[in-house]
Backbone as ProteinMPNN parsed JSONL, in Angstrom:
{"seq_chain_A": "XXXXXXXXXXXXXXXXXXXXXXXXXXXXXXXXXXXXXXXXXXXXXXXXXXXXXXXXXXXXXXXXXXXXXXXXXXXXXXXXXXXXXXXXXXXXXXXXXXXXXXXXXXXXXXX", "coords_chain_A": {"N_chain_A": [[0.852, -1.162, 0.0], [0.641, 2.503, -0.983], [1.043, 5.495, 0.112], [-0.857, 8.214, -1.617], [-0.882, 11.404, -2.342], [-2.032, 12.671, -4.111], [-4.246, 12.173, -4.582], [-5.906, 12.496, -2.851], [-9.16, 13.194, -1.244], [-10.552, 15.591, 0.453], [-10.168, 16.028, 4.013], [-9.393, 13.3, 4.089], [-7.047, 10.941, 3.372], [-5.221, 9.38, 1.135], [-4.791, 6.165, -0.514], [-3.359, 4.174, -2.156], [-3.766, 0.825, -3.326], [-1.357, -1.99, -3.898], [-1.286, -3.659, -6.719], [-1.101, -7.192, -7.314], [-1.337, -10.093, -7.064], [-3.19, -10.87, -5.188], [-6.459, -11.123, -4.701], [-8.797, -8.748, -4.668], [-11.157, -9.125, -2.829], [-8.88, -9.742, -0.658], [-7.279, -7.935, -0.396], [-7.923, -5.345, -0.085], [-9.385, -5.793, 2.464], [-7.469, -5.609, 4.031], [-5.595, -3.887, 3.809], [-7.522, -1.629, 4.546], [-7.51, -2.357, 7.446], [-4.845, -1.891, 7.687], [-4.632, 1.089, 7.745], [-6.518, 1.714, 9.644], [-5.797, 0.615, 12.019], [-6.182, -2.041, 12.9], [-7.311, -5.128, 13.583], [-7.725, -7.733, 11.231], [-8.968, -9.6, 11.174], [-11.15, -8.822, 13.359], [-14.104, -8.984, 14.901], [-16.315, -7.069, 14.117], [-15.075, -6.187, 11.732], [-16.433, -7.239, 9.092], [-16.149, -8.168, 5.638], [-18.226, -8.974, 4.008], [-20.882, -8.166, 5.302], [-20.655, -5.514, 3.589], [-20.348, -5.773, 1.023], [-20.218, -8.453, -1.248], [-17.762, -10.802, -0.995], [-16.463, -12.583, -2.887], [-18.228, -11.461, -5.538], [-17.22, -9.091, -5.598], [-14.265, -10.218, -6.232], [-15.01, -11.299, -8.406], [-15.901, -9.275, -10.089], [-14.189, -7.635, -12.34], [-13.773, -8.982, -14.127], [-11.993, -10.884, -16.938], [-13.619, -10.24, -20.016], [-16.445, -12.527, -21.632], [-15.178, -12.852, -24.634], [-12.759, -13.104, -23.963], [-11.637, -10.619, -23.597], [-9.782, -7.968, -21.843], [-11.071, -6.368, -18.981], [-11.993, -3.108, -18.657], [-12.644, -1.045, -17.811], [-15.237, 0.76, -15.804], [-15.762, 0.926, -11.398], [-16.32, 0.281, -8.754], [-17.652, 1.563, -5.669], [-17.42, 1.926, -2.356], [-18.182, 1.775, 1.68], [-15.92, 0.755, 3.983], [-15.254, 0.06, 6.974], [-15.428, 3.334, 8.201], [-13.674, 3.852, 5.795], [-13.344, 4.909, 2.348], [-13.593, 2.974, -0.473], [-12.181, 2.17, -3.145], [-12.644, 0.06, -5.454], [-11.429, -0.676, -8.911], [-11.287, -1.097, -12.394], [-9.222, -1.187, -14.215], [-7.239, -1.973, -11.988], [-6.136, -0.647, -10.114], [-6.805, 0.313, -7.451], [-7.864, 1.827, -4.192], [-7.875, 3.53, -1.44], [-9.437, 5.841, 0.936], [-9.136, 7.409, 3.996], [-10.367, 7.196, 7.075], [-13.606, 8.568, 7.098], [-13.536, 11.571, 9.203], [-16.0, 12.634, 10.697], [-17.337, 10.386, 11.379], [-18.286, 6.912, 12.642], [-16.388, 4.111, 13.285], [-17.343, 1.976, 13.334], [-19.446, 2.207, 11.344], [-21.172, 1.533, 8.146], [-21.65, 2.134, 4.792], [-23.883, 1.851, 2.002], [-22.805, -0.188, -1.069], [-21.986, 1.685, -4.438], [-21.757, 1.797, -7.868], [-19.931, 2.535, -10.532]], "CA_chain_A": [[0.0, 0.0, 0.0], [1.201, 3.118, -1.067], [0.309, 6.98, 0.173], [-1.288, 8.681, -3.298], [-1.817, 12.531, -1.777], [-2.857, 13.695, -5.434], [-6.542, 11.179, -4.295], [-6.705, 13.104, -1.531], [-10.767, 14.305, -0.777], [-10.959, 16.553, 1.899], [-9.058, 15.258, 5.042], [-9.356, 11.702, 3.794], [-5.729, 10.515, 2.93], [-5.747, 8.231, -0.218], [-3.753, 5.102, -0.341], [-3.191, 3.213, -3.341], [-3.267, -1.186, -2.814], [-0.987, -2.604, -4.915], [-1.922, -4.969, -7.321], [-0.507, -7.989, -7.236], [-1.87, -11.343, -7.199], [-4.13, -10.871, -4.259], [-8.057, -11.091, -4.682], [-9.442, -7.442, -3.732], [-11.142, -9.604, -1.239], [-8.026, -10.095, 0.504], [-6.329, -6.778, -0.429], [-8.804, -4.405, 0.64], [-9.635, -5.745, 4.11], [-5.803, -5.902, 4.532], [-5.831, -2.29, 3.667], [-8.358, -0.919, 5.606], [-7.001, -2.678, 8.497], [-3.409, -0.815, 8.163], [-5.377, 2.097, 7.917], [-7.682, 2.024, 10.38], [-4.892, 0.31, 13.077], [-7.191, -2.696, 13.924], [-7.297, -6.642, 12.939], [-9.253, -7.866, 9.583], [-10.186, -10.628, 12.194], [-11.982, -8.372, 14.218], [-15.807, -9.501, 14.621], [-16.906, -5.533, 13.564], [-14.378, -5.833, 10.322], [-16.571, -8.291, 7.764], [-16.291, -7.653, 4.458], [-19.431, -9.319, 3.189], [-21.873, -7.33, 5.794], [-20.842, -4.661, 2.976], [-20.218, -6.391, -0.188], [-19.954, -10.013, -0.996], [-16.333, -11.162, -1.215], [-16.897, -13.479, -4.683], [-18.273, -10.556, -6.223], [-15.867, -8.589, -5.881], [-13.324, -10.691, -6.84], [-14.789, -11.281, -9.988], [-16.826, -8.131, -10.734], [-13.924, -7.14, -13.203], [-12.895, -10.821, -15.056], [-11.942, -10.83, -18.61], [-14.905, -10.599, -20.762], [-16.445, -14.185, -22.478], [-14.259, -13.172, -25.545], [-11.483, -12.95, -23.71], [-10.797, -9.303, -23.506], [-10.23, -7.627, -20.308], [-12.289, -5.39, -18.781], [-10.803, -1.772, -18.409], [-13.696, 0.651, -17.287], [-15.699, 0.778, -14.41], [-15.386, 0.457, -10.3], [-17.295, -0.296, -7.651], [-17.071, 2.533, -4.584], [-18.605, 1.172, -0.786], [-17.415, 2.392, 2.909], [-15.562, -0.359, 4.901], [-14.879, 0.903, 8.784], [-15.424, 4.469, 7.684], [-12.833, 4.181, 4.548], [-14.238, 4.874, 1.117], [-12.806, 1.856, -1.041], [-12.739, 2.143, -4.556], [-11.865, -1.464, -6.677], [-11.597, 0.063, -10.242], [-11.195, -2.468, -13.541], [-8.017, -1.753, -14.256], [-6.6, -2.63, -10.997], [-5.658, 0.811, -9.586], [-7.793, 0.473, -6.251], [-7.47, 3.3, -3.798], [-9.082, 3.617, -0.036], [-9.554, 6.867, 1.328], [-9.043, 7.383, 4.782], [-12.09, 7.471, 7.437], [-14.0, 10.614, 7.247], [-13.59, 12.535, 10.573], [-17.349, 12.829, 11.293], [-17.994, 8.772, 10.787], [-18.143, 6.031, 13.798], [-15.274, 2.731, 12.574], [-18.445, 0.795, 12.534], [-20.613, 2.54, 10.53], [-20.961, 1.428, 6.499], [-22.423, 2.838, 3.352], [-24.229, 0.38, 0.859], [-21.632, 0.532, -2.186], [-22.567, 2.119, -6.02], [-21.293, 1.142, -8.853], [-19.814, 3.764, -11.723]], "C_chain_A": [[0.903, 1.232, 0.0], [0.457, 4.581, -0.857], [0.431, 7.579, -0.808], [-1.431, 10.364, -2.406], [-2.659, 13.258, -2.731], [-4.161, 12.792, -5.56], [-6.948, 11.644, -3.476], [-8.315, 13.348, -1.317], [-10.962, 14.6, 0.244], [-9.5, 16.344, 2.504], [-9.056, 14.147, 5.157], [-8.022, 11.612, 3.049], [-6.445, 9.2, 1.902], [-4.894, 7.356, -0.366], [-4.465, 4.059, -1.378], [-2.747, 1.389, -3.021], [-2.761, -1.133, -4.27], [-1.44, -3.638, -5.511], [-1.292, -6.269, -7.844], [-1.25, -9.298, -7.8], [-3.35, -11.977, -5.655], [-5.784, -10.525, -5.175], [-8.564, -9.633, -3.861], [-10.293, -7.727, -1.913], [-10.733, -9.707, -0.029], [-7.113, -8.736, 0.684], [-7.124, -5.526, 0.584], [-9.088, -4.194, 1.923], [-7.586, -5.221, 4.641], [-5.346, -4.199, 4.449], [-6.193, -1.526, 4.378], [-7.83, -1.062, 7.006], [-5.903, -2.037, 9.065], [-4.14, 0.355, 7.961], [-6.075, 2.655, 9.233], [-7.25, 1.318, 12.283], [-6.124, -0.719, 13.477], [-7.101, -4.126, 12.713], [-8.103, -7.073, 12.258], [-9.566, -8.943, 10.493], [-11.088, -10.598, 13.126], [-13.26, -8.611, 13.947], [-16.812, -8.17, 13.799], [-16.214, -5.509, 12.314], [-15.175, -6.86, 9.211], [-16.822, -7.685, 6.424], [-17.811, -8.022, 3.575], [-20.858, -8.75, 3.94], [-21.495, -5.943, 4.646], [-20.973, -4.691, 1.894], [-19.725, -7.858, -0.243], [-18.529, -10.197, -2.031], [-15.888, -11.175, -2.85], [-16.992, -12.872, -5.264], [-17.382, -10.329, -6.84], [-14.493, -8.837, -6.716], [-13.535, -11.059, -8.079], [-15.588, -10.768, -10.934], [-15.876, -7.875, -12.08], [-12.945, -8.201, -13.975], [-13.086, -10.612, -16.291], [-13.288, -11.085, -18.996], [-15.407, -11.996, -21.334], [-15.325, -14.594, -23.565], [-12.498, -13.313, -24.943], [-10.718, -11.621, -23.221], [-10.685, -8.886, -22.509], [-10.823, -6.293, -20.19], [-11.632, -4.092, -18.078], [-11.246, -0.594, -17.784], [-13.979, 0.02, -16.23], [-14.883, 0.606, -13.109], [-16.424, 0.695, -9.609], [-16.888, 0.569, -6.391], [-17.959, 2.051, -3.306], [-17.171, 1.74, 0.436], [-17.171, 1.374, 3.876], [-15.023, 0.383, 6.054], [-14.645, 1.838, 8.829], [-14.564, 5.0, 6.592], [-13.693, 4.223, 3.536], [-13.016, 3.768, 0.449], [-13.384, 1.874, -2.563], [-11.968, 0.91, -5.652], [-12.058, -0.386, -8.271], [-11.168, -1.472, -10.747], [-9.871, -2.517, -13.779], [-6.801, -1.764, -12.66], [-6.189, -1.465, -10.17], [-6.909, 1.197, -8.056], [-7.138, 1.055, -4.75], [-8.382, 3.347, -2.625], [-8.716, 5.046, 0.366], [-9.442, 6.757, 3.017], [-10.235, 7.406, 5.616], [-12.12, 8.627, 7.564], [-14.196, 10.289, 8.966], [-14.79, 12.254, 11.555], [-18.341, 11.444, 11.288], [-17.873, 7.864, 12.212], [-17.393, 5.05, 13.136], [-16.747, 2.211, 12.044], [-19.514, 1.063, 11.884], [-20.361, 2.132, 9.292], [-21.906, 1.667, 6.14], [-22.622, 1.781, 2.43], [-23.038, 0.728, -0.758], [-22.759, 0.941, -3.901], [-21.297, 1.472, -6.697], [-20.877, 2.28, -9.784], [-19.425, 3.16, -13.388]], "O_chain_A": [[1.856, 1.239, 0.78], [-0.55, 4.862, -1.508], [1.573, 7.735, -1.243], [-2.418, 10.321, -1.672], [-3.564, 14.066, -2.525], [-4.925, 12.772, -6.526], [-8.11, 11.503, -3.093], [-8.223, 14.565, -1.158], [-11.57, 13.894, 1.048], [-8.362, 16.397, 2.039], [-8.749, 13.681, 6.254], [-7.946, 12.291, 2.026], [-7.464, 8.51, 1.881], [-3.794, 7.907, -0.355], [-5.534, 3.449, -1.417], [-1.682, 0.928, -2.609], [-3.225, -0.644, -5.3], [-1.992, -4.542, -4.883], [-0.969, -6.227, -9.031], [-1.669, -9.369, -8.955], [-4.01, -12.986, -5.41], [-5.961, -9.754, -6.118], [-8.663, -9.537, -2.638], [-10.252, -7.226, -0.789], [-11.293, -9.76, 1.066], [-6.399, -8.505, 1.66], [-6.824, -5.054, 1.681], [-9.121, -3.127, 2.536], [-6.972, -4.601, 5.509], [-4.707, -3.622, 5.329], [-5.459, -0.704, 4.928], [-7.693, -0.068, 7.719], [-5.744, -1.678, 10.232], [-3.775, 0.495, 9.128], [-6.106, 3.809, 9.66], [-7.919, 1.415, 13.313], [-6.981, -0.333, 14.273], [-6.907, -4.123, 11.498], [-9.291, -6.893, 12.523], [-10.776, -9.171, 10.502], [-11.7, -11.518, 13.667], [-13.643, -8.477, 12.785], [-17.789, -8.364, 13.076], [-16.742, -4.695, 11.557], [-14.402, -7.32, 8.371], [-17.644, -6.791, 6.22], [-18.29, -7.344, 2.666], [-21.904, -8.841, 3.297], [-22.301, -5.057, 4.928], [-21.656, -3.804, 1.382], [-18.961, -8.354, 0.586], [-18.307, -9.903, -3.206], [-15.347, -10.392, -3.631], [-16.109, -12.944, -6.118], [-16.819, -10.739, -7.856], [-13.87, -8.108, -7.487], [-12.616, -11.192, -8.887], [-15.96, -11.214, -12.02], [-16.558, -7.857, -13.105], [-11.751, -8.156, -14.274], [-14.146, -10.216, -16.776], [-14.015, -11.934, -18.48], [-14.432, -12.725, -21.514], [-14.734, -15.666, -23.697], [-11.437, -13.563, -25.516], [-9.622, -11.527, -22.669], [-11.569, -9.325, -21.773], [-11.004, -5.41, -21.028], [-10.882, -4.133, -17.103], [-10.668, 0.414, -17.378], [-13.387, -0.926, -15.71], [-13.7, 0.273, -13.178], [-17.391, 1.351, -9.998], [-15.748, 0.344, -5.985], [-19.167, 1.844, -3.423], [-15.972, 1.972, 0.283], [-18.096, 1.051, 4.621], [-14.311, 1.369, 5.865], [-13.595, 2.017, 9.446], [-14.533, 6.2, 6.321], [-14.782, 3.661, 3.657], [-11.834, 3.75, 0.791], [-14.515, 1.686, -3.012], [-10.985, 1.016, -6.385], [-12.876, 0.524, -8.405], [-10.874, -2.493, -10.126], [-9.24, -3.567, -13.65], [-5.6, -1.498, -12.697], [-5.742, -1.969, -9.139], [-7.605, 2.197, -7.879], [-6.04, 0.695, -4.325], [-9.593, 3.213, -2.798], [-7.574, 5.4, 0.073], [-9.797, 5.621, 3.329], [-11.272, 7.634, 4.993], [-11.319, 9.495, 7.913], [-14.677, 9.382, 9.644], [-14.743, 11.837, 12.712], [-19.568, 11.377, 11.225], [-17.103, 8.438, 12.982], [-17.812, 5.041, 11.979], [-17.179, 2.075, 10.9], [-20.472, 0.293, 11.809], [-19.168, 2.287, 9.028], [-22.977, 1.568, 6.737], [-21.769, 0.957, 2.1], [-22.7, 1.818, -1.22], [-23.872, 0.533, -4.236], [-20.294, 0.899, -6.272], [-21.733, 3.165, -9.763], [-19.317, 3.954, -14.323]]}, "name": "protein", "num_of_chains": 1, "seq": "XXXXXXXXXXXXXXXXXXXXXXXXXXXXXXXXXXXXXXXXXXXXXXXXXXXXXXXXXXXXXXXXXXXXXXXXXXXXXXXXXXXXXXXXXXXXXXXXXXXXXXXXXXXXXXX"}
């Protein structure tokens, strides 16, 4: 994970997950977690009370023909972070807003 400050919004710090070979599934919580100083095994951290894992992981899978898929992302609020998976792999958490409780979440959109 890398600090992006040109994603900044507001006083939300923006931090770029690398993309590797990890499943957003596994990147994201892992993310949020160094973020947010607290254990993805915590009973308040589940990822699928916000979005379902599976999805995720294969919201942006090569097309039938083969081609891969280069647009869209998927934006939702995991332990007050904004988390944005994008298609081409460039997925980006925002820090928690200020005025948010850890355990509060936002149903996610789609763009």
């Amino acid at each position: 994970m890398e600090r992006e400050p040109s994603l900044d919004r507001g006083e939300r710090p923006a931090y770029r997950i690398a993309t590797d070979a990890d499943d957003p599934a596994v990147s994201v919580p892992r993310a949020v977690a160094a973020i947010t100083d607290c254990e993805p095994t915590d009973e308040e951290f589940v990822l699928y009370d916000v979005i379902d894992p599976d999805a995720l992981g294969r919201l942006f899978d090569d097309r039938c023909d083969g081609r891969p898929r280069t647009r869209g992302r998927v934006v939702f609020e995991l332990r007050g972070c904004r988390v944005e998976v994008r298609a081409d792999g460039n997925h980006v958490v925002h820090g928690p807003r200020p005025d948010v409780e850890e355990s509060e979440t936002v149903a996610p959109e789609s763009a």
